[in-house]
mmCIF file of C-alpha atoms in Angstrom:
data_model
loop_
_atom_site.group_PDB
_atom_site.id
_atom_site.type_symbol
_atom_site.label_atom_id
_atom_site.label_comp_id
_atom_site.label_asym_id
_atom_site.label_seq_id
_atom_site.Cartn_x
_atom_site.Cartn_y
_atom_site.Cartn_z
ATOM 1 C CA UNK A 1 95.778 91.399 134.804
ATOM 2 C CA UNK A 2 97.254 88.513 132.814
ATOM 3 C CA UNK A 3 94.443 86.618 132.695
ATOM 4 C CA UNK A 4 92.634 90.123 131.161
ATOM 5 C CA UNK A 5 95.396 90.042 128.545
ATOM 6 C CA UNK A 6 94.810 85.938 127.719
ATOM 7 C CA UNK A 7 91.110 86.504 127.292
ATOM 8 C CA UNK A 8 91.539 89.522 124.956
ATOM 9 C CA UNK A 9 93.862 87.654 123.128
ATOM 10 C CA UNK A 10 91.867 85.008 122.600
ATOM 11 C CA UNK A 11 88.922 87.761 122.205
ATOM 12 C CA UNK A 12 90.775 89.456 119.409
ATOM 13 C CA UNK A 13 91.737 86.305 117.535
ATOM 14 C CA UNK A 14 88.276 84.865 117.370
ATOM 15 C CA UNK A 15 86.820 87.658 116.280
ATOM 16 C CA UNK A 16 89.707 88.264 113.237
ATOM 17 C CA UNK A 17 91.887 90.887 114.902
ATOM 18 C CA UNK A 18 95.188 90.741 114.046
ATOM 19 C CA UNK A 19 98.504 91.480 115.688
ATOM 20 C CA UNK A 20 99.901 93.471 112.302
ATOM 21 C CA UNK A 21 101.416 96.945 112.562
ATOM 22 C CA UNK A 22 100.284 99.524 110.336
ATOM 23 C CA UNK A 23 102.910 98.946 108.467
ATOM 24 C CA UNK A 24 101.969 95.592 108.014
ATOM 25 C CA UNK A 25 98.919 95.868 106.904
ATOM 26 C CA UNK A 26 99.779 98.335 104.539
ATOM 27 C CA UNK A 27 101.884 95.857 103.118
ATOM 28 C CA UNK A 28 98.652 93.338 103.144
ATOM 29 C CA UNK A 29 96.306 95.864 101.395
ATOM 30 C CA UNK A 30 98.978 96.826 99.114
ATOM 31 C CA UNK A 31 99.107 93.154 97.472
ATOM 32 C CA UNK A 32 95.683 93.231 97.426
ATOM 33 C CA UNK A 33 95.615 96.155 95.517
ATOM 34 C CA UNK A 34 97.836 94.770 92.812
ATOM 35 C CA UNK A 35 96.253 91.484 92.936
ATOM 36 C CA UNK A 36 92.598 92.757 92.846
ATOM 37 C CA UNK A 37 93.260 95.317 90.005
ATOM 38 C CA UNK A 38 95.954 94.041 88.708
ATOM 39 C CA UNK A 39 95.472 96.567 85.209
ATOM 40 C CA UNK A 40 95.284 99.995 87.431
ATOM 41 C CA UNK A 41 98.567 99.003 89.557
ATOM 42 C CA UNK A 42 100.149 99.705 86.245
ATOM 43 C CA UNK A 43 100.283 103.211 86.861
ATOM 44 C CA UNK A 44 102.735 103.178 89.646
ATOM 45 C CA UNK A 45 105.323 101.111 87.846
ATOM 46 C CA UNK A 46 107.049 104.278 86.270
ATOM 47 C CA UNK A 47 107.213 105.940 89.499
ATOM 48 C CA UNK A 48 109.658 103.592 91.193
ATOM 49 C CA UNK A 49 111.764 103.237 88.111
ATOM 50 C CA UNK A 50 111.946 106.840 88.084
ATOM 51 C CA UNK A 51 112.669 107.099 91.757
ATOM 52 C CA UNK A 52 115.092 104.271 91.593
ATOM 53 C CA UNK A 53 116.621 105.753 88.396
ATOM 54 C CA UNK A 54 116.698 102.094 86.920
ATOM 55 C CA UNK A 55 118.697 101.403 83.940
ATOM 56 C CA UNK A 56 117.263 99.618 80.821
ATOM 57 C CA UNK A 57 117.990 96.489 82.132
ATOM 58 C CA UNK A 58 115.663 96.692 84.853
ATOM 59 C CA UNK A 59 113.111 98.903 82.729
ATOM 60 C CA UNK A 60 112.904 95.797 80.361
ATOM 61 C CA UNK A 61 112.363 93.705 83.009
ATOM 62 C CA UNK A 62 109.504 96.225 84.364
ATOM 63 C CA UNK A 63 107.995 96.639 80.976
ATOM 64 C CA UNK A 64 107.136 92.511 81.295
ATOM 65 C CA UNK A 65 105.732 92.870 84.167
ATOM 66 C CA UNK A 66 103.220 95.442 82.865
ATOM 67 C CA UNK A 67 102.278 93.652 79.721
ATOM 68 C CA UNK A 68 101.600 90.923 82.673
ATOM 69 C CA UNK A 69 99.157 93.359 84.759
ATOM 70 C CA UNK A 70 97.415 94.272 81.747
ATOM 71 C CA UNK A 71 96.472 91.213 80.565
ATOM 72 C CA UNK A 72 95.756 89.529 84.203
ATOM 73 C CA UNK A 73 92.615 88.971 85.405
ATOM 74 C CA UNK A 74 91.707 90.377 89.022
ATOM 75 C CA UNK A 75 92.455 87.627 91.430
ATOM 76 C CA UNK A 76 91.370 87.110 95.052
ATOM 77 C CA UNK A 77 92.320 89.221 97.751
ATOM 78 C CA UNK A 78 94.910 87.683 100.301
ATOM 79 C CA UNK A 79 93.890 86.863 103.584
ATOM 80 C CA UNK A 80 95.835 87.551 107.015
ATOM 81 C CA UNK A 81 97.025 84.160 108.384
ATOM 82 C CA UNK A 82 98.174 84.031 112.220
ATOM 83 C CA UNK A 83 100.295 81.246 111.899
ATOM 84 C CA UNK A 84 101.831 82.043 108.553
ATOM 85 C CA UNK A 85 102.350 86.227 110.670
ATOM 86 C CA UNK A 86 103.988 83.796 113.707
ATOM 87 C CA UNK A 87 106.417 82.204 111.196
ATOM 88 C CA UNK A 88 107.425 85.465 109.667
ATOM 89 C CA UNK A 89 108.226 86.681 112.771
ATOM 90 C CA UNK A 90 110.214 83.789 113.885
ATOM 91 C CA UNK A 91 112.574 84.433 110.841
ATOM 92 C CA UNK A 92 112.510 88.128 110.732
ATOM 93 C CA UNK A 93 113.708 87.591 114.309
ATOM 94 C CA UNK A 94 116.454 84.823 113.034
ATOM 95 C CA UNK A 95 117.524 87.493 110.581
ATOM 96 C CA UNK A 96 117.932 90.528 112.822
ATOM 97 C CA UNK A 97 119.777 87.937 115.415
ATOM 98 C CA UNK A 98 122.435 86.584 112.762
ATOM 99 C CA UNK A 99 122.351 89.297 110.301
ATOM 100 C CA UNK A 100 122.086 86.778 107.435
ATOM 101 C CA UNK A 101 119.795 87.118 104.905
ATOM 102 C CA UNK A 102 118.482 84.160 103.882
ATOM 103 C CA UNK A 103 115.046 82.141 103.089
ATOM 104 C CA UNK A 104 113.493 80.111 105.853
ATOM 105 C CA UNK A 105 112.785 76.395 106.016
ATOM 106 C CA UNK A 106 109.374 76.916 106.747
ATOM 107 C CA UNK A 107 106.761 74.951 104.352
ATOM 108 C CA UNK A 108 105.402 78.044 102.899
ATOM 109 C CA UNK A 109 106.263 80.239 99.716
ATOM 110 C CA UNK A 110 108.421 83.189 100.840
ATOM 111 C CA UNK A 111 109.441 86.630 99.726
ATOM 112 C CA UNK A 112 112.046 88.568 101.526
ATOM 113 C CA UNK A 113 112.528 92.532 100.877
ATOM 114 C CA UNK A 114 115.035 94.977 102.285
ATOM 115 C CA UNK A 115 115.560 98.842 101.147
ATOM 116 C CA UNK A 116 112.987 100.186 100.483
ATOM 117 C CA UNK A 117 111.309 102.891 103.044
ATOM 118 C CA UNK A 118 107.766 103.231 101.040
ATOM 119 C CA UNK A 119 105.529 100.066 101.331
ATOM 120 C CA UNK A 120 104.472 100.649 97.351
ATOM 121 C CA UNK A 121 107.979 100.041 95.908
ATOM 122 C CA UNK A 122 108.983 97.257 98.064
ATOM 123 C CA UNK A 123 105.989 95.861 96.491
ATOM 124 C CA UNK A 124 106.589 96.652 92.822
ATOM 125 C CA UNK A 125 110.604 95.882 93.482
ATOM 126 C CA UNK A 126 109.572 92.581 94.240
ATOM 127 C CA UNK A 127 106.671 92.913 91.417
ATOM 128 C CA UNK A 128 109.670 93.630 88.989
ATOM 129 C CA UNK A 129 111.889 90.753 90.319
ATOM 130 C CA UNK A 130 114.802 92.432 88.270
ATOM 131 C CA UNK A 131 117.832 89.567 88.872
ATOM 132 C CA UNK A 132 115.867 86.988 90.000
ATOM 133 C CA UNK A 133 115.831 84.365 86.679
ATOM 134 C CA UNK A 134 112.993 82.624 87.789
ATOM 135 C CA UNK A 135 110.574 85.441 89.348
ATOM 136 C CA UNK A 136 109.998 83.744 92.219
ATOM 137 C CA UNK A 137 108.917 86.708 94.439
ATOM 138 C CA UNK A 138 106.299 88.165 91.371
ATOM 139 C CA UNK A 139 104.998 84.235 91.166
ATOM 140 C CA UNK A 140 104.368 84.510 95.065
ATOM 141 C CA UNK A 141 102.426 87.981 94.980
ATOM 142 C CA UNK A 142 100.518 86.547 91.660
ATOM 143 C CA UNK A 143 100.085 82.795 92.234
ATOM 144 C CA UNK A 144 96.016 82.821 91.938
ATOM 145 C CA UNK A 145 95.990 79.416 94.338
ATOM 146 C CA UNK A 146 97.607 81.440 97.035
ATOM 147 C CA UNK A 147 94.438 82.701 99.320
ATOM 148 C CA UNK A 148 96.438 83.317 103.040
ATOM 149 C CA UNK A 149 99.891 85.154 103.958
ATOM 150 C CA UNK A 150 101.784 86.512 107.393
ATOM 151 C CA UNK A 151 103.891 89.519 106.746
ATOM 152 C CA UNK A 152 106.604 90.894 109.508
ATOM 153 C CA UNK A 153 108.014 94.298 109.263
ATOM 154 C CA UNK A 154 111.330 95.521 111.274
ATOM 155 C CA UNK A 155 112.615 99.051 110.585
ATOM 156 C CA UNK A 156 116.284 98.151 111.187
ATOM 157 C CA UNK A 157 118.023 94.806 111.345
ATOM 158 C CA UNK A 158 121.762 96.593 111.200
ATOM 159 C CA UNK A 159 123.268 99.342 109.325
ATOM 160 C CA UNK A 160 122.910 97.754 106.202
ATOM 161 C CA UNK A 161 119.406 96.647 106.288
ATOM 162 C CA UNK A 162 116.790 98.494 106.980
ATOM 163 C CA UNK A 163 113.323 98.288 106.054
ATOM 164 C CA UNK A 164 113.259 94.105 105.943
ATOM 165 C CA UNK A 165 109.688 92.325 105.234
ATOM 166 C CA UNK A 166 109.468 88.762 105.660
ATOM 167 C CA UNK A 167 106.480 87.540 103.686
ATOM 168 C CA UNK A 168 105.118 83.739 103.639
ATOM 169 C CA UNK A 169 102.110 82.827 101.512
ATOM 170 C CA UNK A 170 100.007 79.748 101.443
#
């Protein structure tokens, strides 16, 4: 039986499969989406700020953003990386252990995300980048020489964090 489960492995990586949850990939396509059309995503923006009743500060912040999407031409879709998934999960698994959040060492731009139930508005929260001086996490999801990332999802870490996505991109 292990040897069945070896062989599919290898099967299933050959052939592209990938090991991501649904979740996962909905966090996958969801970059995509915005990187691909980046114009359309637009229409979503409002409906986290509403949901999130952000304050001006953060509606500011969102309103560069937009003029961003607007004006950005579609760039390539992301492909799923193994090894880049394999890291994620290594630190997801670091961060659920220690209950620290923090950034990885690994040689590969990172976003972390925590809070947010709905795939879309972890997305556009880290879109938005609202505190975050140098919008690191937007750069990430927008960097047009970025062409591979891993993504891990866990539902709960502790009772503070829930919903945590570790995303690496190369």
């Amino acid at each position: 039986m292990k040897n069945l489960l070896i062989i599919a492995f290898i099967f299933s990586s050959f052939l592209g499969f990938s090991q991501l949850s649904t979740v996962e990939q909905e966090v996958l396509d969801e970059i995509n989406l915005v990187r691909t059309d980046p114009s359309s995503y637009v229409q979503y923006i409002d409906n986290f700020l509403d949901y999130w009743d952000s304050g001006a500060a953060e509606r500011k912040t969102a309103q560069e953003l937009i003029e961003i999407l607007e004006n950005l031409e579609p760039l390539p879709e992301l492909k799923y990386s193994e090894v880049l998934y394999e890291s994620c999960k290594k630190h997801a698994k670091f961060l659920k252990r220690t209950g620290k959040f923090q950034h990885s060492d690994a040689p590969y731009a990172e976003n972390i995300q925590y809070g947010n139930e709905y795939v879309r508005y972890a997305i556009i929260d880290l879109l938005i980048d609202h505190g975050v001086p140098d919008r690191g996490h937007r750069n990430n999801l927008l960097n047009p020489d970025i062409r591979e990332m891993g993504v891990y999802y866990i539902e709960e870490v502790n009772e503070n964090m829930m919903h945590l996505f570790v995303q690496q991109f190369k």
